[in-house]
Amino acid sequence: MSADLNKPNEAQRTILIVDDFDDTRLLLRTWLQKRGFRVVEAENGNRAVAAAERIRPDLIIMDVEMPELDGLAATRKIRELKNLASVPILAVSAYGADQYRDHALAAGCNEYVSTPFEPDELERLIRSLIE
């Protein structure tokens, strides 16, 4: 990993991680916190929308497949909220096909990455979305 994410102003940035798997959230939280980010978590789309309204994150990492309200439906709801319309959303999914990327972008996500992802790729995407 490069140290590019360790810029002093990054310590104030908040990333909302949305995923129904505890282990995935733990992995991402640990990785992001080591880079100085504040991390907030939600385990489904409904909680993601509520958390996003409450904290107004600098970036949302959104799992696509979740119970209750999936990531794409949650993204559409977030995009309807005026104060969150410009928050970057990075969709993450185990489905790597281009059609899933197209669905994510159509729902309002800014970018899409399939799992397993390379940490360097994720770092590059985060940097490009929050700059």
JSON list of N, CA and C in Angstrom, two decimals, residues 49 51-57 77-88:
[
{"chain": "A", "resi": 49, "resn": "VAL", "atom": "N", "xyz": [-28.98, 4.16, 4.70]},
{"chain": "A", "resi": 49, "resn": "VAL", "atom": "CA", "xyz": [-29.65, 5.43, 4.40]},
{"chain": "A", "resi": 49, "resn": "VAL", "atom": "C", "xyz": [-29.74, 6.28, 5.66]},
{"chain": "A", "resi": 51, "resn": "ALA", "atom": "N", "xyz": [-27.86, 6.10, 8.40]},
{"chain": "A", "resi": 51, "resn": "ALA", "atom": "CA", "xyz": [-26.52, 6.52, 8.82]},
{"chain": "A", "resi": 51, "resn": "ALA", "atom": "C", "xyz": [-26.00, 7.63, 7.92]},
{"chain": "A", "resi": 52, "resn": "ALA", "atom": "N", "xyz": [-26.22, 7.52, 6.63]},
{"chain": "A", "resi": 52, "resn": "ALA", "atom": "CA", "xyz": [-25.75, 8.54, 5.70]},
{"chain": "A", "resi": 52, "resn": "ALA", "atom": "C", "xyz": [-26.42, 9.89, 6.00]},
{"chain": "A", "resi": 53, "resn": "GLU", "atom": "N", "xyz": [-27.71, 9.87, 6.31]},
{"chain": "A", "resi": 53, "resn": "GLU", "atom": "CA", "xyz": [-28.41, 11.11, 6.66]},
{"chain": "A", "resi": 53, "resn": "GLU", "atom": "C", "xyz": [-27.85, 11.71, 7.94]},
{"chain": "A", "resi": 54, "resn": "ARG", "atom": "N", "xyz": [-27.54, 10.85, 8.89]},
{"chain": "A", "resi": 54, "resn": "ARG", "atom": "CA", "xyz": [-27.07, 11.30, 10.20]},
{"chain": "A", "resi": 54, "resn": "ARG", "atom": "C", "xyz": [-25.64, 11.84, 10.15]},
{"chain": "A", "resi": 55, "resn": "ILE", "atom": "N", "xyz": [-24.74, 11.17, 9.45]},
{"chain": "A", "resi": 55, "resn": "ILE", "atom": "CA", "xyz": [-23.33, 11.54, 9.52]},
{"chain": "A", "resi": 55, "resn": "ILE", "atom": "C", "xyz": [-22.80, 12.29, 8.30]},
{"chain": "A", "resi": 56, "resn": "ARG", "atom": "N", "xyz": [-23.51, 12.22, 7.18]},
{"chain": "A", "resi": 56, "resn": "ARG", "atom": "CA", "xyz": [-23.07, 12.87, 5.93]},
{"chain": "A", "resi": 56, "resn": "ARG", "atom": "C", "xyz": [-21.62, 12.51, 5.62]},
{"chain": "A", "resi": 57, "resn": "PRO", "atom": "N", "xyz": [-21.37, 11.25, 5.27]},
{"chain": "A", "resi": 57, "resn": "PRO", "atom": "CA", "xyz": [-19.99, 10.78, 5.04]},
{"chain": "A", "resi": 57, "resn": "PRO", "atom": "C", "xyz": [-19.36, 11.40, 3.80]},
{"chain": "A", "resi": 77, "resn": "LYS", "atom": "N", "xyz": [-32.12, 5.63, -2.93]},
{"chain": "A", "resi": 77, "resn": "LYS", "atom": "CA", "xyz": [-32.72, 6.44, -1.85]},
{"chain": "A", "resi": 77, "resn": "LYS", "atom": "C", "xyz": [-31.78, 7.55, -1.41]},
{"chain": "A", "resi": 78, "resn": "ILE", "atom": "N", "xyz": [-30.50, 7.24, -1.30]},
{"chain": "A", "resi": 78, "resn": "ILE", "atom": "CA", "xyz": [-29.52, 8.25, -0.89]},
{"chain": "A", "resi": 78, "resn": "ILE", "atom": "C", "xyz": [-29.44, 9.36, -1.93]},
{"chain": "A", "resi": 79, "resn": "ARG", "atom": "N", "xyz": [-29.48, 9.00, -3.19]},
{"chain": "A", "resi": 79, "resn": "ARG", "atom": "CA", "xyz": [-29.41, 9.99, -4.28]},
{"chain": "A", "resi": 79, "resn": "ARG", "atom": "C", "xyz": [-30.63, 10.91, -4.29]},
{"chain": "A", "resi": 80, "resn": "GLU", "atom": "N", "xyz": [-31.74, 10.47, -3.74]},
{"chain": "A", "resi": 80, "resn": "GLU", "atom": "CA", "xyz": [-32.94, 11.30, -3.67]},
{"chain": "A", "resi": 80, "resn": "GLU", "atom": "C", "xyz": [-32.84, 12.37, -2.58]},
{"chain": "A", "resi": 81, "resn": "LEU", "atom": "N", "xyz": [-31.91, 12.20, -1.65]},
{"chain": "A", "resi": 81, "resn": "LEU", "atom": "CA", "xyz": [-31.74, 13.15, -0.55]},
{"chain": "A", "resi": 81, "resn": "LEU", "atom": "C", "xyz": [-30.82, 14.28, -1.00]},
{"chain": "A", "resi": 82, "resn": "LYS", "atom": "N", "xyz": [-31.34, 15.48, -1.00]},
{"chain": "A", "resi": 82, "resn": "LYS", "atom": "CA", "xyz": [-30.63, 16.62, -1.55]},
{"chain": "A", "resi": 82, "resn": "LYS", "atom": "C", "xyz": [-29.24, 16.80, -0.94]},
{"chain": "A", "resi": 83, "resn": "ASN", "atom": "N", "xyz": [-29.13, 16.67, 0.37]},
{"chain": "A", "resi": 83, "resn": "ASN", "atom": "CA", "xyz": [-27.84, 16.91, 1.03]},
{"chain": "A", "resi": 83, "resn": "ASN", "atom": "C", "xyz": [-26.84, 15.76, 0.84]},
{"chain": "A", "resi": 84, "resn": "LEU", "atom": "N", "xyz": [-27.28, 14.65, 0.24]},
{"chain": "A", "resi": 84, "resn": "LEU", "atom": "CA", "xyz": [-26.38, 13.51, 0.02]},
{"chain": "A", "resi": 84, "resn": "LEU", "atom": "C", "xyz": [-26.19, 13.19, -1.46]},
{"chain": "A", "resi": 85, "resn": "ALA", "atom": "N", "xyz": [-26.81, 13.95, -2.32]},
{"chain": "A", "resi": 85, "resn": "ALA", "atom": "CA", "xyz": [-26.80, 13.64, -3.75]},
{"chain": "A", "resi": 85, "resn": "ALA", "atom": "C", "xyz": [-25.39, 13.58, -4.34]},
{"chain": "A", "resi": 86, "resn": "SER", "atom": "N", "xyz": [-24.45, 14.32, -3.78]},
{"chain": "A", "resi": 86, "resn": "SER", "atom": "CA", "xyz": [-23.11, 14.35, -4.36]},
{"chain": "A", "resi": 86, "resn": "SER", "atom": "C", "xyz": [-22.10, 13.49, -3.61]},
{"chain": "A", "resi": 87, "resn": "VAL", "atom": "N", "xyz": [-22.52, 12.79, -2.57]},
{"chain": "A", "resi": 87, "resn": "VAL", "atom": "CA", "xyz": [-21.60, 11.92, -1.83]},
{"chain": "A", "resi": 87, "resn": "VAL", "atom": "C", "xyz": [-21.18, 10.77, -2.74]},
{"chain": "A", "resi": 88, "resn": "PRO", "atom": "N", "xyz": [-19.88, 10.56, -2.92]},
{"chain": "A", "resi": 88, "resn": "PRO", "atom": "CA", "xyz": [-19.44, 9.45, -3.77]},
{"chain": "A", "resi": 88, "resn": "PRO", "atom": "C", "xyz": [-19.82, 8.10, -3.16]}
]
